[in-house]
């Protein structure tokens, strides 16, 4: 994937553990728009041994972090496009729920997909999946909110 990710375009100095390009010890996911007219945001990510819960299987907390950050970027991208803005608003997770459907293997590239399913005002509800080898390993549904001045995350990007 040679195109720049949403994180690289809009938050290159972000130190977020899950998605910050500037965090050398983070997961550094790269969320991409699936296409110019497409609302889906996609990502491919390959785990390393330090991300394992036990040999060959991804830690559930890492699964949650991947889905949380990727879904947050889907929400921010949606809110930006809906407003016709040049940059996405800084968004934070208001709530999210992860369902771990099967163990997630670490010896392969994982696919993440996220899509906004509801949107109103400064918030978006996102549904996301994490798959390995064509099998869905985890799903997520969360609400993400654009923050205003005075919030600690405002202008973090």
PDB file of N, CA, C and O in Angstrom, residues 11-53:
ATOM      1  N   UNK A  11      -2.482  13.280  10.823  1.00  0.00           N
ATOM      2  CA  UNK A  11      -1.947  13.270  12.189  1.00  0.00           C
ATOM      3  C   UNK A  11      -0.530  12.702  12.226  1.00  0.00           C
ATOM      4  O   UNK A  11      -0.237  11.787  12.998  1.00  0.00           O
ATOM      5  N   UNK A  12       0.382  13.216  11.413  1.00  0.00           N
ATOM      6  CA  UNK A  12       1.717  12.623  11.323  1.00  0.00           C
ATOM      7  C   UNK A  12       2.518  12.678  12.624  1.00  0.00           C
ATOM      8  O   UNK A  12       3.424  11.869  12.823  1.00  0.00           O
ATOM      9  N   UNK A  13       2.175  13.595  13.529  1.00  0.00           N
ATOM     10  CA  UNK A  13       2.911  13.702  14.802  1.00  0.00           C
ATOM     11  C   UNK A  13       2.199  13.003  15.959  1.00  0.00           C
ATOM     12  O   UNK A  13       2.639  13.085  17.099  1.00  0.00           O
ATOM     13  N   UNK A  14       1.119  12.292  15.661  1.00  0.00           N
ATOM     14  CA  UNK A  14       0.360  11.618  16.712  1.00  0.00           C
ATOM     15  C   UNK A  14       1.197  10.515  17.359  1.00  0.00           C
ATOM     16  O   UNK A  14       1.833   9.716  16.675  1.00  0.00           O
ATOM     17  N   UNK A  15       1.115  10.467  18.693  1.00  0.00           N
ATOM     18  CA  UNK A  15       1.835   9.450  19.454  1.00  0.00           C
ATOM     19  C   UNK A  15       0.900   8.364  19.985  1.00  0.00           C
ATOM     20  O   UNK A  15       1.302   7.569  20.832  1.00  0.00           O
ATOM     21  N   UNK A  16      -0.324   8.306  19.482  1.00  0.00           N
ATOM     22  CA  UNK A  16      -1.280   7.290  19.940  1.00  0.00           C
ATOM     23  C   UNK A  16      -0.655   5.898  19.813  1.00  0.00           C
ATOM     24  O   UNK A  16      -0.028   5.569  18.802  1.00  0.00           O
ATOM     25  N   UNK A  17      -0.846   5.062  20.838  1.00  0.00           N
ATOM     26  CA  UNK A  17      -0.288   3.713  20.818  1.00  0.00           C
ATOM     27  C   UNK A  17      -0.793   2.898  19.635  1.00  0.00           C
ATOM     28  O   UNK A  17      -0.045   2.166  19.010  1.00  0.00           O
ATOM     29  N   UNK A  18      -2.070   3.016  19.314  1.00  0.00           N
ATOM     30  CA  UNK A  18      -2.637   2.187  18.254  1.00  0.00           C
ATOM     31  C   UNK A  18      -2.394   2.706  16.852  1.00  0.00           C
ATOM     32  O   UNK A  18      -2.108   1.942  15.936  1.00  0.00           O
ATOM     33  N   UNK A  19      -2.510   4.021  16.675  1.00  0.00           N
ATOM     34  CA  UNK A  19      -2.494   4.546  15.307  1.00  0.00           C
ATOM     35  C   UNK A  19      -1.516   5.682  15.066  1.00  0.00           C
ATOM     36  O   UNK A  19      -1.471   6.223  13.964  1.00  0.00           O
ATOM     37  N   UNK A  20      -0.743   6.057  16.048  1.00  0.00           N
ATOM     38  CA  UNK A  20       0.153   7.198  15.878  1.00  0.00           C
ATOM     39  C   UNK A  20       1.382   6.886  15.051  1.00  0.00           C
ATOM     40  O   UNK A  20       2.200   6.048  15.440  1.00  0.00           O
ATOM     41  N   UNK A  21       1.553   7.579  13.910  1.00  0.00           N
ATOM     42  CA  UNK A  21       2.744   7.369  13.098  1.00  0.00           C
ATOM     43  C   UNK A  21       4.040   7.729  13.829  1.00  0.00           C
ATOM     44  O   UNK A  21       5.100   7.190  13.526  1.00  0.00           O
ATOM     45  N   UNK A  22       3.957   8.625  14.829  1.00  0.00           N
ATOM     46  CA  UNK A  22       5.154   9.071  15.534  1.00  0.00           C
ATOM     47  C   UNK A  22       5.503   8.190  16.732  1.00  0.00           C
ATOM     48  O   UNK A  22       6.519   8.427  17.388  1.00  0.00           O
ATOM     49  N   UNK A  23       4.707   7.173  17.015  1.00  0.00           N
ATOM     50  CA  UNK A  23       4.991   6.288  18.144  1.00  0.00           C
ATOM     51  C   UNK A  23       5.735   5.053  17.646  1.00  0.00           C
ATOM     52  O   UNK A  23       5.126   4.100  17.156  1.00  0.00           O
ATOM     53  N   UNK A  24       7.060   5.072  17.788  1.00  0.00           N
ATOM     54  CA  UNK A  24       7.882   3.979  17.272  1.00  0.00           C
ATOM     55  C   UNK A  24       7.595   2.640  17.944  1.00  0.00           C
ATOM     56  O   UNK A  24       7.847   1.592  17.371  1.00  0.00           O
ATOM     57  N   UNK A  25       7.062   2.654  19.160  1.00  0.00           N
ATOM     58  CA  UNK A  25       6.773   1.412  19.875  1.00  0.00           C
ATOM     59  C   UNK A  25       5.294   1.036  19.802  1.00  0.00           C
ATOM     60  O   UNK A  25       4.877   0.050  20.392  1.00  0.00           O
ATOM     61  N   UNK A  26       4.506   1.834  19.082  1.00  0.00           N
ATOM     62  CA  UNK A  26       3.079   1.577  18.964  1.00  0.00           C
ATOM     63  C   UNK A  26       2.755   0.590  17.849  1.00  0.00           C
ATOM     64  O   UNK A  26       3.642   0.062  17.176  1.00  0.00           O
ATOM     65  N   UNK A  27       1.471   0.372  17.639  1.00  0.00           N
ATOM     66  CA  UNK A  27       1.003  -0.554  16.608  1.00  0.00           C
ATOM     67  C   UNK A  27       1.102   0.054  15.210  1.00  0.00           C
ATOM     68  O   UNK A  27       1.234  -0.672  14.233  1.00  0.00           O
ATOM     69  N   UNK A  28       0.972   1.378  15.121  1.00  0.00           N
ATOM     70  CA  UNK A  28       1.140   2.137  13.881  1.00  0.00           C
ATOM     71  C   UNK A  28       0.269   1.613  12.735  1.00  0.00           C
ATOM     72  O   UNK A  28       0.736   1.426  11.616  1.00  0.00           O
ATOM     73  N   UNK A  29      -1.014   1.421  13.029  1.00  0.00           N
ATOM     74  CA  UNK A  29      -1.906   0.978  11.963  1.00  0.00           C
ATOM     75  C   UNK A  29      -2.005   2.071  10.901  1.00  0.00           C
ATOM     76  O   UNK A  29      -1.770   3.247  11.173  1.00  0.00           O
ATOM     77  N   UNK A  30      -2.351   1.662   9.695  1.00  0.00           N
ATOM     78  CA  UNK A  30      -2.476   2.582   8.559  1.00  0.00           C
ATOM     79  C   UNK A  30      -3.870   2.417   7.960  1.00  0.00           C
ATOM     80  O   UNK A  30      -4.111   1.505   7.183  1.00  0.00           O
ATOM     81  N   UNK A  31      -4.776   3.299   8.338  1.00  0.00           N
ATOM     82  CA  UNK A  31      -6.153   3.247   7.851  1.00  0.00           C
ATOM     83  C   UNK A  31      -6.257   3.986   6.527  1.00  0.00           C
ATOM     84  O   UNK A  31      -5.746   5.096   6.391  1.00  0.00           O
ATOM     85  N   UNK A  32      -6.919   3.362   5.562  1.00  0.00           N
ATOM     86  CA  UNK A  32      -7.036   3.913   4.217  1.00  0.00           C
ATOM     87  C   UNK A  32      -8.489   3.960   3.777  1.00  0.00           C
ATOM     88  O   UNK A  32      -9.266   3.057   4.095  1.00  0.00           O
ATOM     89  N   UNK A  33      -8.827   4.980   3.013  1.00  0.00           N
ATOM     90  CA  UNK A  33     -10.153   5.029   2.407  1.00  0.00           C
ATOM     91  C   UNK A  33     -10.206   3.940   1.344  1.00  0.00           C
ATOM     92  O   UNK A  33      -9.264   3.766   0.579  1.00  0.00           O
ATOM     93  N   UNK A  34     -11.323   3.216   1.295  1.00  0.00           N
ATOM     94  CA  UNK A  34     -11.470   2.149   0.304  1.00  0.00           C
ATOM     95  C   UNK A  34     -11.653   2.700  -1.106  1.00  0.00           C
ATOM     96  O   UNK A  34     -11.517   1.968  -2.079  1.00  0.00           O
ATOM     97  N   UNK A  35     -11.949   3.993  -1.242  1.00  0.00           N
ATOM     98  CA  UNK A  35     -12.115   4.616  -2.554  1.00  0.00           C
ATOM     99  C   UNK A  35     -12.707   5.998  -2.416  1.00  0.00           C
ATOM    100  O   UNK A  35     -13.242   6.349  -1.361  1.00  0.00           O
ATOM    101  N   UNK A  36     -12.637   6.809  -3.475  1.00  0.00           N
ATOM    102  CA  UNK A  36     -13.080   8.199  -3.378  1.00  0.00           C
ATOM    103  C   UNK A  36     -14.561   8.365  -3.049  1.00  0.00           C
ATOM    104  O   UNK A  36     -14.942   9.331  -2.407  1.00  0.00           O
ATOM    105  N   UNK A  37     -15.396   7.444  -3.452  1.00  0.00           N
ATOM    106  CA  UNK A  37     -16.822   7.531  -3.161  1.00  0.00           C
ATOM    107  C   UNK A  37     -17.247   6.506  -2.117  1.00  0.00           C
ATOM    108  O   UNK A  37     -18.424   6.262  -1.927  1.00  0.00           O
ATOM    109  N   UNK A  38     -16.297   5.928  -1.462  1.00  0.00           N
ATOM    110  CA  UNK A  38     -16.546   4.820  -0.545  1.00  0.00           C
ATOM    111  C   UNK A  38     -16.430   5.291   0.902  1.00  0.00           C
ATOM    112  O   UNK A  38     -15.515   6.016   1.250  1.00  0.00           O
ATOM    113  N   UNK A  39     -17.358   4.893   1.737  1.00  0.00           N
ATOM    114  CA  UNK A  39     -17.329   5.236   3.163  1.00  0.00           C
ATOM    115  C   UNK A  39     -16.492   4.247   3.974  1.00  0.00           C
ATOM    116  O   UNK A  39     -16.120   4.538   5.090  1.00  0.00           O
ATOM    117  N   UNK A  40     -16.211   3.095   3.413  1.00  0.00           N
ATOM    118  CA  UNK A  40     -15.463   2.079   4.144  1.00  0.00           C
ATOM    119  C   UNK A  40     -14.004   2.514   4.309  1.00  0.00           C
ATOM    120  O   UNK A  40     -13.402   3.085   3.407  1.00  0.00           O
ATOM    121  N   UNK A  41     -13.458   2.217   5.493  1.00  0.00           N
ATOM    122  CA  UNK A  41     -12.043   2.460   5.768  1.00  0.00           C
ATOM    123  C   UNK A  41     -11.418   1.088   6.034  1.00  0.00           C
ATOM    124  O   UNK A  41     -11.968   0.283   6.784  1.00  0.00           O
ATOM    125  N   UNK A  42     -10.295   0.821   5.386  1.00  0.00           N
ATOM    126  CA  UNK A  42      -9.663  -0.493   5.472  1.00  0.00           C
ATOM    127  C   UNK A  42      -8.230  -0.373   5.985  1.00  0.00           C
ATOM    128  O   UNK A  42      -7.630   0.698   5.933  1.00  0.00           O
ATOM    129  N   UNK A  43      -7.708  -1.510   6.451  1.00  0.00           N
ATOM    130  CA  UNK A  43      -6.352  -1.539   6.983  1.00  0.00           C
ATOM    131  C   UNK A  43      -5.834  -2.958   6.914  1.00  0.00           C
ATOM    132  O   UNK A  43      -6.584  -3.907   7.136  1.00  0.00           O
ATOM    133  N   UNK A  44      -4.558  -3.091   6.598  1.00  0.00           N
ATOM    134  CA  UNK A  44      -3.873  -4.374   6.739  1.00  0.00           C
ATOM    135  C   UNK A  44      -2.781  -4.172   7.774  1.00  0.00           C
ATOM    136  O   UNK A  44      -2.095  -3.143   7.773  1.00  0.00           O
ATOM    137  N   UNK A  45      -2.635  -5.139   8.677  1.00  0.00           N
ATOM    138  CA  UNK A  45      -1.657  -5.017   9.758  1.00  0.00           C
ATOM    139  C   UNK A  45      -1.115  -6.399  10.090  1.00  0.00           C
ATOM    140  O   UNK A  45      -1.868  -7.375  10.124  1.00  0.00           O
ATOM    141  N   UNK A  46       0.188  -6.473  10.303  1.00  0.00           N
ATOM    142  CA  UNK A  46       0.813  -7.754  10.609  1.00  0.00           C
ATOM    143  C   UNK A  46       1.346  -7.746  12.043  1.00  0.00           C
ATOM    144  O   UNK A  46       2.214  -6.949  12.378  1.00  0.00           O
ATOM    145  N   UNK A  47       0.823  -8.647  12.890  1.00  0.00           N
ATOM    146  CA  UNK A  47       1.292  -8.731  14.269  1.00  0.00           C
ATOM    147  C   UNK A  47       2.733  -9.236  14.354  1.00  0.00           C
ATOM    148  O   UNK A  47       3.229  -9.918  13.446  1.00  0.00           O
ATOM    149  N   UNK A  48       3.357  -8.921  15.474  1.00  0.00           N
ATOM    150  CA  UNK A  48       4.699  -9.415  15.779  1.00  0.00           C
ATOM    151  C   UNK A  48       4.625 -10.248  17.055  1.00  0.00           C
ATOM    152  O   UNK A  48       3.633 -10.167  17.792  1.00  0.00           O
ATOM    153  N   UNK A  49       5.648 -11.020  17.333  1.00  0.00           N
ATOM    154  CA  UNK A  49       5.592 -11.911  18.503  1.00  0.00           C
ATOM    155  C   UNK A  49       5.264 -11.213  19.825  1.00  0.00           C
ATOM    156  O   UNK A  49       4.579 -11.788  20.674  1.00  0.00           O
ATOM    157  N   UNK A  50       5.689  -9.974  20.022  1.00  0.00           N
ATOM    158  CA  UNK A  50       5.405  -9.279  21.284  1.00  0.00           C
ATOM    159  C   UNK A  50       3.925  -8.935  21.447  1.00  0.00           C
ATOM    160  O   UNK A  50       3.497  -8.528  22.527  1.00  0.00           O
ATOM    161  N   UNK A  51       3.123  -9.123  20.409  1.00  0.00           N
ATOM    162  CA  UNK A  51       1.690  -8.852  20.476  1.00  0.00           C
ATOM    163  C   UNK A  51       0.879 -10.096  20.856  1.00  0.00           C
ATOM    164  O   UNK A  51      -0.346 -10.037  20.935  1.00  0.00           O
ATOM    165  N   UNK A  52       1.545 -11.197  21.099  1.00  0.00           N
ATOM    166  CA  UNK A  52       0.857 -12.460  21.363  1.00  0.00           C
ATOM    167  C   UNK A  52       0.399 -12.603  22.815  1.00  0.00           C
ATOM    168  O   UNK A  52       1.066 -12.149  23.748  1.00  0.00           O
ATOM    169  N   UNK A  53      -0.738 -13.291  22.976  1.00  0.00           N
ATOM    170  CA  UNK A  53      -1.223 -13.696  24.295  1.00  0.00           C
ATOM    171  C   UNK A  53      -0.585 -15.035  24.665  1.00  0.00           C
ATOM    172  O   UNK A  53      -0.269 -15.297  25.815  1.00  0.00           O
TER     173      UNK A  53
END
